[in-house]
Coordinates of C-alpha atoms and ligand atoms in Angstrom, one line a residue:
X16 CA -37.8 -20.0 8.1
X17 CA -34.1 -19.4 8.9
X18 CA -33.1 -15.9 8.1
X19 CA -29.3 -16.7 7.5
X20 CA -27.6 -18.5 4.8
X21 CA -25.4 -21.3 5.3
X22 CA -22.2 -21.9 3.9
X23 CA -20.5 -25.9 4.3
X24 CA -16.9 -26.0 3.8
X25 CA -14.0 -28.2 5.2
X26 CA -16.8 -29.9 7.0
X27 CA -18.0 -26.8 9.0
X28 CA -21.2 -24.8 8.8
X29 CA -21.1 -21.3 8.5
X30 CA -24.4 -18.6 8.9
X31 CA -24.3 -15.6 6.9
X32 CA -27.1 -13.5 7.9
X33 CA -29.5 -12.1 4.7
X34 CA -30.3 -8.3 3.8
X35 CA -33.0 -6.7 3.3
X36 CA -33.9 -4.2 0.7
X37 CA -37.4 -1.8 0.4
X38 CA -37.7 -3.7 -3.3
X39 CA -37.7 -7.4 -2.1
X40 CA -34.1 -7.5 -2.9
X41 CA -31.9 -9.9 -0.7
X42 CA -28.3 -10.0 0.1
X43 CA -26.2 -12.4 1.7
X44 CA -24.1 -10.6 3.9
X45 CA -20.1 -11.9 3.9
X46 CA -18.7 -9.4 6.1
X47 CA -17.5 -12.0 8.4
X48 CA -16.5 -14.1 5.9
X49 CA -13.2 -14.5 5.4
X50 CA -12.6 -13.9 8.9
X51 CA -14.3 -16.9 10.1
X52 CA -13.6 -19.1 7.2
X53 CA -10.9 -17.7 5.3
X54 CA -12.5 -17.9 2.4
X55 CA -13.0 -14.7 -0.3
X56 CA -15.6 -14.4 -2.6
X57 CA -14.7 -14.2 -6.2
X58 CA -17.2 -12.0 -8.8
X59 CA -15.4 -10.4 -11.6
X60 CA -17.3 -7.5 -12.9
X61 CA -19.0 -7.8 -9.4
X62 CA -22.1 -8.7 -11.2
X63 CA -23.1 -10.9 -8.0
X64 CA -21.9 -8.2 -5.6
X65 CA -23.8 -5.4 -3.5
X66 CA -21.1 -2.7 -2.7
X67 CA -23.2 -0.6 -0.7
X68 CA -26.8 -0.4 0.4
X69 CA -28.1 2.6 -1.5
X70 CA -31.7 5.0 -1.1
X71 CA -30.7 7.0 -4.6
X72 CA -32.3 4.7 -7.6
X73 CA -33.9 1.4 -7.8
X74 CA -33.6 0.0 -10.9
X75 CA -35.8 -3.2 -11.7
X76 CA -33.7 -4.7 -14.6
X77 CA -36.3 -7.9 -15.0
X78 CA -39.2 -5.6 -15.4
X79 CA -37.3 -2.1 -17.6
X80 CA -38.3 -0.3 -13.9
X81 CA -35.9 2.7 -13.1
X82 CA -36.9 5.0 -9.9
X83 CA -35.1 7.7 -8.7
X84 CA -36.2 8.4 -4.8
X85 CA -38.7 6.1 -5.3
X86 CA -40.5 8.2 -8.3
X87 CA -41.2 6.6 -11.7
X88 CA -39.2 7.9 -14.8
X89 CA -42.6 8.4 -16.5
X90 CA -43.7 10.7 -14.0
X91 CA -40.8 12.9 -13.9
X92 CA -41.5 13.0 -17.5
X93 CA -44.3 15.1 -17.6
X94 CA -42.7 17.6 -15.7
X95 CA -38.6 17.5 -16.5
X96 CA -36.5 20.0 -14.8
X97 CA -33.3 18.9 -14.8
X98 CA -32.2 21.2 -11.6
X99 CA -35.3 19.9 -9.5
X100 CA -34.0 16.2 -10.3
X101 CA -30.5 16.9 -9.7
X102 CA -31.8 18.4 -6.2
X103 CA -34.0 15.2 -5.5
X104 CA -31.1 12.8 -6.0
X105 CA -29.0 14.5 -4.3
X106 CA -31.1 15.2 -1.0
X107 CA -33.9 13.0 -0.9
X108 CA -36.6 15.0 -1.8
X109 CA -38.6 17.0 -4.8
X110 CA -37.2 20.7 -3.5
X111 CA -39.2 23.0 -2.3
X112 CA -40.2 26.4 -4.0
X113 CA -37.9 28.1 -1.6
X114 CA -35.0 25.2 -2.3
X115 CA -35.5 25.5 -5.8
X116 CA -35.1 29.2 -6.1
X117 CA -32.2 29.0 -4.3
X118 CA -30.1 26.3 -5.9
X119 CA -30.8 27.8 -9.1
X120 CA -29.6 31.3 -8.0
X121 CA -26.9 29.2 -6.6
X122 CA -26.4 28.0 -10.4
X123 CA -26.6 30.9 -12.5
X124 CA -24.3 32.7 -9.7
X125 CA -21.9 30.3 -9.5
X126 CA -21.3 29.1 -13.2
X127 CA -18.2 31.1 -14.4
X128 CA -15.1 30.0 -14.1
X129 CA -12.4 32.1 -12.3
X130 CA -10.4 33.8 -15.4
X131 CA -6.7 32.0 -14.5
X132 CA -8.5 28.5 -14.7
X133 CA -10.3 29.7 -18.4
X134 CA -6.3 29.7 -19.6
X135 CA -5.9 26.6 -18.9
X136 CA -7.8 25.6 -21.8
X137 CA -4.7 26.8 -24.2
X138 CA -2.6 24.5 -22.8
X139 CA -4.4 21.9 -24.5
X140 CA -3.8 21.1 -27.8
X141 CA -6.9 21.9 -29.8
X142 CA -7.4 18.0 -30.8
X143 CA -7.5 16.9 -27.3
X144 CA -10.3 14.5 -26.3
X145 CA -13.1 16.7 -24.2
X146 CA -13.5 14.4 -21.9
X147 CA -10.0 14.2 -21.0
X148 CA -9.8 17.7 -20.5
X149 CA -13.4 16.9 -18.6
X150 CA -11.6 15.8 -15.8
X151 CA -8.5 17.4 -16.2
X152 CA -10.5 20.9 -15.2
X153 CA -12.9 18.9 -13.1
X154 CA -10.0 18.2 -10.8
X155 CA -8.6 21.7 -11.3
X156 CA -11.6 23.0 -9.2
X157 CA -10.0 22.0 -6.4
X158 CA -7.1 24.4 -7.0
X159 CA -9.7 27.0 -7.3
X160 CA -11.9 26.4 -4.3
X161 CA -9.7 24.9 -1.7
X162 CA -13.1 26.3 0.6
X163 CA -14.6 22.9 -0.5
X164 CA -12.1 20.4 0.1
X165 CA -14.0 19.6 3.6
X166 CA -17.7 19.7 3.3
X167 CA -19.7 18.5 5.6
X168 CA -23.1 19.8 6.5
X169 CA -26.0 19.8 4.0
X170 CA -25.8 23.6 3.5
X171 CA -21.6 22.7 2.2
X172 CA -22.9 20.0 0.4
X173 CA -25.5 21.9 -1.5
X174 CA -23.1 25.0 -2.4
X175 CA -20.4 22.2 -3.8
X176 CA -23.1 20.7 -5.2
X177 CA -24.3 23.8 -7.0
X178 CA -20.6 24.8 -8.0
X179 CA -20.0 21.6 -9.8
X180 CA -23.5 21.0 -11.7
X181 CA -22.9 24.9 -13.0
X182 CA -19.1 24.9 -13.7
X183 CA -19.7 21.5 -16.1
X184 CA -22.0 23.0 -18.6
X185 CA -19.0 26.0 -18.7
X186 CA -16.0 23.9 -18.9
X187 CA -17.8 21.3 -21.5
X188 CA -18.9 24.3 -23.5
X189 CA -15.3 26.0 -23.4
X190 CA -13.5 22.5 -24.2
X191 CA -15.8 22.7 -27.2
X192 CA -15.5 26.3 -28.0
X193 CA -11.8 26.1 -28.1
X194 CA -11.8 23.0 -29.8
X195 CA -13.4 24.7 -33.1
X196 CA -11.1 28.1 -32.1
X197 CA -13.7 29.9 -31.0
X198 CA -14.2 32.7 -28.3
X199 CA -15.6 31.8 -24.9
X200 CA -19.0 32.9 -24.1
X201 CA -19.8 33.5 -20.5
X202 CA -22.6 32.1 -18.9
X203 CA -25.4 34.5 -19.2
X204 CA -27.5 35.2 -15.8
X205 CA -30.9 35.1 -17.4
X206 CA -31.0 32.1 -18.9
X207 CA -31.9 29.1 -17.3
X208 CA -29.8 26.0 -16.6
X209 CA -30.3 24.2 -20.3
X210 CA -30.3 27.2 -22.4
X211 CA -27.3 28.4 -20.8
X212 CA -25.5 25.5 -21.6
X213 CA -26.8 26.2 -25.2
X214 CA -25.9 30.2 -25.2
X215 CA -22.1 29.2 -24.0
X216 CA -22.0 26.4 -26.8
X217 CA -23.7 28.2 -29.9
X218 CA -23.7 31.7 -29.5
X219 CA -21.4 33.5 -31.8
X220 CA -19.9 37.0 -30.8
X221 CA -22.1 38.5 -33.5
X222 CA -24.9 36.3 -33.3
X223 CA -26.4 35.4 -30.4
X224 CA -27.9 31.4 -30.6
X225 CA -31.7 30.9 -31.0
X226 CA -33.5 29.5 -28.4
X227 CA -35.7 26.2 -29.5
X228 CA -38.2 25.3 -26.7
X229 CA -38.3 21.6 -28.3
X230 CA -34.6 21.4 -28.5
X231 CA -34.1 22.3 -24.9
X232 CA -36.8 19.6 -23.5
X233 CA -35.3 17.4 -25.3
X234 CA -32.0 17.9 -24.0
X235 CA -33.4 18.9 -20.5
X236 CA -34.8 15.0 -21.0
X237 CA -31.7 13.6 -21.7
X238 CA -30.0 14.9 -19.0
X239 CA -32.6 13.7 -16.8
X240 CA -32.7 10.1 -18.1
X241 CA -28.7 10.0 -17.4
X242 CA -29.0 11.6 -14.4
X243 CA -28.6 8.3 -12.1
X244 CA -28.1 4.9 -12.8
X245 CA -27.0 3.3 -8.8
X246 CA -23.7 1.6 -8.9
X247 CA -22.8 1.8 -12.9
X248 CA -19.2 1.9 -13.4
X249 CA -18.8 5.4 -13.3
X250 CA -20.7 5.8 -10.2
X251 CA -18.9 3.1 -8.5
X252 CA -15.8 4.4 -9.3
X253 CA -16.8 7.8 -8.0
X254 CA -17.7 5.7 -4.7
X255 CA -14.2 4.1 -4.8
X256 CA -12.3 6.7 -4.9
X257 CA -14.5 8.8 -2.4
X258 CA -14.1 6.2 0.3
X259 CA -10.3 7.1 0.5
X260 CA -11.8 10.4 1.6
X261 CA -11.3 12.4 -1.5
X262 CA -12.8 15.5 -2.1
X263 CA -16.2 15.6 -4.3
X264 CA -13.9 17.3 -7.3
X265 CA -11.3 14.5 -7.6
X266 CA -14.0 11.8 -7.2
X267 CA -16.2 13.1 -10.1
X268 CA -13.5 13.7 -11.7
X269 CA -12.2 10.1 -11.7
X270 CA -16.3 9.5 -12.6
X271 CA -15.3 11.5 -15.7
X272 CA -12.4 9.0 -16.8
X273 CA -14.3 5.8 -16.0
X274 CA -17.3 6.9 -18.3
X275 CA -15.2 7.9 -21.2
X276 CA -14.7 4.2 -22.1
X277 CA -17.0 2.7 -25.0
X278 CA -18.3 0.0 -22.6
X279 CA -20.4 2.4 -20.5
X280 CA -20.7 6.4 -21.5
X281 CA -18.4 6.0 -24.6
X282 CA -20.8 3.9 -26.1
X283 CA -23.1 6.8 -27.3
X284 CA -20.1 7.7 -29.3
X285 CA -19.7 4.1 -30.7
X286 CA -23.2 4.0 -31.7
X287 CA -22.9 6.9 -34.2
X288 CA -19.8 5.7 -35.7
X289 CA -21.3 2.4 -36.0
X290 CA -24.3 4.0 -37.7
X291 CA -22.0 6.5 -39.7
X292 CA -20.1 3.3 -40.7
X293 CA -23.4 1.6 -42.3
X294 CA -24.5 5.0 -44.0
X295 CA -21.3 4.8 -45.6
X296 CA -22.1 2.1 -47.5
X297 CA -19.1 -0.3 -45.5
X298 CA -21.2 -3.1 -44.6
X299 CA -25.0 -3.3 -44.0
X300 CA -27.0 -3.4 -40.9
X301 CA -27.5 -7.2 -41.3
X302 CA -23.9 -7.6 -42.1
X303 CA -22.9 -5.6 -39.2
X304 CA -25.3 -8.0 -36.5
X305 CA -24.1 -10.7 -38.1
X306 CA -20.2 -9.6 -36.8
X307 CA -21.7 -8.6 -33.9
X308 CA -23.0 -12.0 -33.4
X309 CA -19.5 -13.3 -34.9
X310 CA -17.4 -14.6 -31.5
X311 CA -14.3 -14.7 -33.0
X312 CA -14.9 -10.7 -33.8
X313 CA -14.6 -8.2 -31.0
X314 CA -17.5 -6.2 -32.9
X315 CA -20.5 -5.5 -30.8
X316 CA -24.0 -3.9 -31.2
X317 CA -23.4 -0.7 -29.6
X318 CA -26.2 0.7 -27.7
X319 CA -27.6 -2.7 -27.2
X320 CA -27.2 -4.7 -23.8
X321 CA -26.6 -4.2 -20.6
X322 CA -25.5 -5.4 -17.3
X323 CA -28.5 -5.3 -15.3
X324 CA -31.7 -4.4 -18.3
X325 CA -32.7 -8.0 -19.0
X326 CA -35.9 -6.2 -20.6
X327 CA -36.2 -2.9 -22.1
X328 CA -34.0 -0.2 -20.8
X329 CA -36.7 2.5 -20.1
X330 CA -34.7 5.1 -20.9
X331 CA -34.3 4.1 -24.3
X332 CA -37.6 4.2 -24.7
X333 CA -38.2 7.5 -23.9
X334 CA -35.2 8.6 -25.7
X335 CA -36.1 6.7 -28.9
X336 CA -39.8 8.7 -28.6
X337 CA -37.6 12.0 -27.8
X338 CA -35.7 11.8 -31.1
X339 CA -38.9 10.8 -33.4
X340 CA -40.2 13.7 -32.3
X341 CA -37.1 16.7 -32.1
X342 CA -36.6 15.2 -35.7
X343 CA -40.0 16.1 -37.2
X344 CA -40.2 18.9 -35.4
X345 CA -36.8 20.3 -36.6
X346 CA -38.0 19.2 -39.9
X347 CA -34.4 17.2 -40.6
X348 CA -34.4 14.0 -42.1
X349 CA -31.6 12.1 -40.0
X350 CA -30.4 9.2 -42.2
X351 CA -28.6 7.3 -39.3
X352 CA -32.3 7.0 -37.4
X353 CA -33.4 4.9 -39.9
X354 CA -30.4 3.0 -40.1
X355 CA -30.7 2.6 -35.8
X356 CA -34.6 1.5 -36.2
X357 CA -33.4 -1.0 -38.5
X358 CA -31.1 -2.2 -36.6
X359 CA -33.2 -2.6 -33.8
X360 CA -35.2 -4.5 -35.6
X361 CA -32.9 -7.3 -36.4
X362 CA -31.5 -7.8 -33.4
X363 CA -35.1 -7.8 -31.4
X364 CA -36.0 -10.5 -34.2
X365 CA -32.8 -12.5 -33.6
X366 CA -32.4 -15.5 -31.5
X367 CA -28.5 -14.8 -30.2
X368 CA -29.9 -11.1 -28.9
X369 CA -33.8 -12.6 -27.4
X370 CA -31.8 -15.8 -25.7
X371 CA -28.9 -12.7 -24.3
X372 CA -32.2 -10.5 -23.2
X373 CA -30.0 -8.1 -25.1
X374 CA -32.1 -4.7 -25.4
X375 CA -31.4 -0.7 -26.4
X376 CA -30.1 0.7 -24.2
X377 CA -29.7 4.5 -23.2
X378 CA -26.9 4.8 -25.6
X379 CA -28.5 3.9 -28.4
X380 CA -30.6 6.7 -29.3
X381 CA -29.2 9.7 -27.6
X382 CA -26.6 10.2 -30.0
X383 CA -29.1 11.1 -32.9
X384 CA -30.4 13.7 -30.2
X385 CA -27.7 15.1 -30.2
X386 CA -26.6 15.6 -33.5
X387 CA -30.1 16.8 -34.1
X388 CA -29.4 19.6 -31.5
X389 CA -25.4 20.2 -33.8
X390 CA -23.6 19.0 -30.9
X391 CA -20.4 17.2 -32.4
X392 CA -19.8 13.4 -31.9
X393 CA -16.5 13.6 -29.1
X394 CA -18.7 16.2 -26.9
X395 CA -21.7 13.4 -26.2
X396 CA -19.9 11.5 -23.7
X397 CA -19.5 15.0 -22.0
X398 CA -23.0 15.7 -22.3
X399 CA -23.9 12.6 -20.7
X400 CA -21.0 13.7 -17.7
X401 CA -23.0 16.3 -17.4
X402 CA -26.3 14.8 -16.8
X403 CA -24.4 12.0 -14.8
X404 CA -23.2 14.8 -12.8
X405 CA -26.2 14.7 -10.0
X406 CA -26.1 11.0 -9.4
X407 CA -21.8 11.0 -8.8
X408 CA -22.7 14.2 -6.1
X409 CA -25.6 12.2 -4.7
X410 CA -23.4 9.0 -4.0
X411 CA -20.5 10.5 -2.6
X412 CA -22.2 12.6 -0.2
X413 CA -24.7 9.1 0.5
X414 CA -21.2 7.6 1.2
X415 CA -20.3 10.4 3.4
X416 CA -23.1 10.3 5.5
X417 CA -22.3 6.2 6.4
X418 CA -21.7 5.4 9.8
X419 CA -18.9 2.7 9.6
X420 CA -18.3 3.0 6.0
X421 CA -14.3 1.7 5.3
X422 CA -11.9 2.3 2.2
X423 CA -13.5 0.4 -0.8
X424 CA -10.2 -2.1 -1.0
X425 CA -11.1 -5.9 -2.6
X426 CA -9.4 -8.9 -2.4
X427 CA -7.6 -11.2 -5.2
X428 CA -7.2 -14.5 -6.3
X429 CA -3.5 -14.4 -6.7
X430 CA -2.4 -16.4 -9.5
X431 CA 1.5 -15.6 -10.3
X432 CA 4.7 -16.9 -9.5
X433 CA 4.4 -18.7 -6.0
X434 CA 7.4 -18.1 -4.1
X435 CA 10.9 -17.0 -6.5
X436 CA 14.5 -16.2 -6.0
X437 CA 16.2 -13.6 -7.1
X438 CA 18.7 -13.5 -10.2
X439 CA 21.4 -11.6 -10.6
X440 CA 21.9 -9.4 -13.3
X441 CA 24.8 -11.1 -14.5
X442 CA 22.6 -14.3 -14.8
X443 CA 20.6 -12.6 -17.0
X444 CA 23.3 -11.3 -19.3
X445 CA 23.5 -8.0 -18.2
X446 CA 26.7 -6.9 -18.8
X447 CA 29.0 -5.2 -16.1
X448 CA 28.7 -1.0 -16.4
Ligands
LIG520 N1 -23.4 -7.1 -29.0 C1 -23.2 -8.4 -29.1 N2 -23.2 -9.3 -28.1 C2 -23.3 -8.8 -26.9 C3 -23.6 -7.5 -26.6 C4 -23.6 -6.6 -27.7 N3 -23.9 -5.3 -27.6 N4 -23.7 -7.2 -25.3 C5 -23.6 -8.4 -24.7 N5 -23.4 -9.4 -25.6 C6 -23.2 -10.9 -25.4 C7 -21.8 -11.2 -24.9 O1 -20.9 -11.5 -25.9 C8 -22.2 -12.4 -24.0 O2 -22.4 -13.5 -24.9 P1 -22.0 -15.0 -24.4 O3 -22.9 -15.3 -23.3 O4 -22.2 -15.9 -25.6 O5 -20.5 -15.0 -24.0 C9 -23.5 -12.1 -23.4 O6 -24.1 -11.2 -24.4 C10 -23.5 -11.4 -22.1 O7 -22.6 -10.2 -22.2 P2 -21.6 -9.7 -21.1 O8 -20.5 -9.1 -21.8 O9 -21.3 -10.8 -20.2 O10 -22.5 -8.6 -20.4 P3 -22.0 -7.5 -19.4 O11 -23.1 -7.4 -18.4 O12 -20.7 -7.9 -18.9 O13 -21.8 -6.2 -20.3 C11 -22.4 -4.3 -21.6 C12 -22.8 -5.3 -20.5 C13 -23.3 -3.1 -21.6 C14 -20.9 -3.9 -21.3 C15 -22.5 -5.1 -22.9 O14 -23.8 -5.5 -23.2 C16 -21.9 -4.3 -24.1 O15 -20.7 -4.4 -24.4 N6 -22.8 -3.5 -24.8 C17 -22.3 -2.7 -25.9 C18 -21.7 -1.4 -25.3 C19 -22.8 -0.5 -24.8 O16 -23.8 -0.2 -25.4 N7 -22.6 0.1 -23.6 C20 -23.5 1.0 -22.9 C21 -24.1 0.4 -21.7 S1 -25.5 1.2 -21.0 C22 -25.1 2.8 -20.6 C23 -23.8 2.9 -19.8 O17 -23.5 2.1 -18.9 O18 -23.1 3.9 -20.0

């Protein structure tokens, strides 16, 4: 059996040797493509397109599989620790009691923010979008710790690494603290990595926040479950820019500005204004799938499809159990989980979403999470930056370590103006000055 593939054009053959994956996965490889045809290859989306071979997280969209290093999301479930996953995508490997301990000393030593960069924070106006200033202060880092700008060996890497996954829970929590006009609260050393985030968030100067052990599994879990996803937009775009040989703060922070959009992270936001819209009383949930259905309306189901899930998104899964069960437990009685489960309903009944393979995705439940928990609406794209966090680190520094790896820089189809002249300004009516 011929391990190439072959190409005819212009009445020439052309072999374009096949790749491999560990999954059964295979690639044609068009490196020499253009260079021995001239032709390009043309994906929009780059649905069709492998941008980089990848050891992180194998996702099985056919089957709802999702791996990271090889171990099964349900396994990590038993035991979630958000730190020892961040550490596993990020260096191959479940850490080591000794790794462990130190990365999370690493964390709690490392998660204030130096006091000049805190002011920043009043130069925004107190409406401004979190996730703008997300990556605004994710790209000040680099002001602050020029010591990181190079990093090369896996000891660099994992004190970056450490930096970054501690300084996001402060900066999201001071974007929302001053959002609301409320005092900072430094990180407190004793707590670990969730409840930290929870302390800076919630703790008032005279009251300091209550711990809920089922609050913070469920939130450890949802950081988990958006730890990685392989090349998602965000994480491609962290890639992108990384391959210019930016440093690990402007790359994430760019990761920060391509999840913001309602397509990919933005969507948990969509989903709870679509639900909030509902419970409102503006339309119902079958009139709302039907204009979701509607292709002359730019409505979609939010928190339903997805680019590479042809099957149940496991993640939503989990998330959906994760909710059910924070609710009861919390004793709340959520009307917009209702209002999701029905929802779901209709559209797993309905022939436009079964013939799309459209499922739930990991948007599509984590927003009630989080409102369970009092986080507001415009901080849950943040929260899943955070959890995304891990998997943007992981890449780049998989990128890093490439022998041979070039600039990420694609080809077009150009489609304007062939060749034009020139005309002058007086031509064009532009009168003399
Ligand atoms: N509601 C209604 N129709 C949909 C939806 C939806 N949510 N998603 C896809 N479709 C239709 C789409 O109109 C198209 O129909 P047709 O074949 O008749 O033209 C078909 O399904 C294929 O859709 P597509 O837009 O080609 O799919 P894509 O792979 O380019 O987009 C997606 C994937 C996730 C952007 C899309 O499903 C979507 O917009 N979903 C809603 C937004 C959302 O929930 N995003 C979160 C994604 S998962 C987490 C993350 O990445 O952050």
């Amino acid at each position: 059996m011929s391990e190439n593939a072959k190409l005819h054009y212009q009445g020439k053959e052309f072999e374009l040797p096949l790749i491999h994956g560990t999954e059964d996965e295979v690639a044609i490889d068009i490196r020499s493509l253009r260079n021995d045809s001239g032709l390009i290859a043309f994906d929009p989306g780059l649905g069709n397109t492998g941008s980089c071979k990848s050891k992180i997280t194998f996702i099985d969209g056919e089957k709802g599989v999702l791996r990271y290093r090889g171990i099964p999301l349900e396994a990590i479930e038993s035991h979630p620790n958000f730190v020892e996953v961040a550490w596993l995508l990020i260096f191959g490997s479940l850490p080591t009691r000794a790794e462990y301990q130190r990365f999370s000393r690493s964390l709690t030593d490392t998660a204030n923010i130096d006091e000049d960069m805190k002011h920043h924070f009043t130069g925004f106006p107190r409406s401004a979008p979190p996730m703008a200033e997300l990556s605004a202060m994710l790209s000040t880092l680099s002001c602050f710790h020029p010591e990181f700008l190079e990093v090369e060996d896996p000891c660099e890497v994992e004190q970056v690494a450490a930096r970054l996954i501690s300084k996001v829970r402060t900066l999201a929590a001071y974007a929302y603290r001053r959002s609301r006009g409320l005092p900072y609260n430094y990180p407190d050393p004793s707590l670990p990595y969730v409840a930290n985030f929870l302390h800076m968030m919630f703790s008032k100067p005279y009251q300091q926040y209550i711990l809920d052990d089922e609050v913070m599994s469920a939130l450890n879990m949802l950081l988990i479950l958006h730890a990685d996803h392989e090349q998602n937009c965000s994480t491609s775009t962290v890639r992108m820019v990384g391959s210019s040989g930016a440093n690990l703060f402007a790359s994430c922070a760019a990761g920060v500005s391509a999840l913001w959009g309602p397509l990919h992270g933005g969507a948990n936001v969509a989903v709870i204004e679509m639900l909030e819209a509902i419970h409102k009383g503006n339309m119902t949930a079958e009139q709302y799938v039907a204009l979701a259905k509607d292709k002359d309306n730019p409505v979609r189901l939010m928190g339903f499809g997805h680019r590479v899930y042809k099957n149940f998104d496991p993640r939503a899964t989990m998330l959906r159990e994760v909710s059910e069960k924070l609710i009861k437990k919390m004793g709340t009685n959520d009307p917009l989980l209702s209002i999701a489960r029905r929802l779901e309903e209709i559209a797993l009944n309905d022939s436009y979403f079964i013939d799309r393979q459209l499922y739930p995705n990991v948007d599509f439940y984590s927003g009630i999470i989080l409102r369970a928990i009092g986080i507001p609406t415009n901080m849950f794209t943040v929260i899943f930056a955070i959890g995304r966090l891990p998997g943007w680190i992981a890449h780049w520094y998989e990128q890093k370590q490439e022998t041979g790896g070039r600039i990420w820089r694609p080809r077009q189809v150009y489609t304007g103006n062939t060749r034009s002249s020139y005309s002058s300004r007086a031509s064009r009516g532009w009168e003399e000055v």
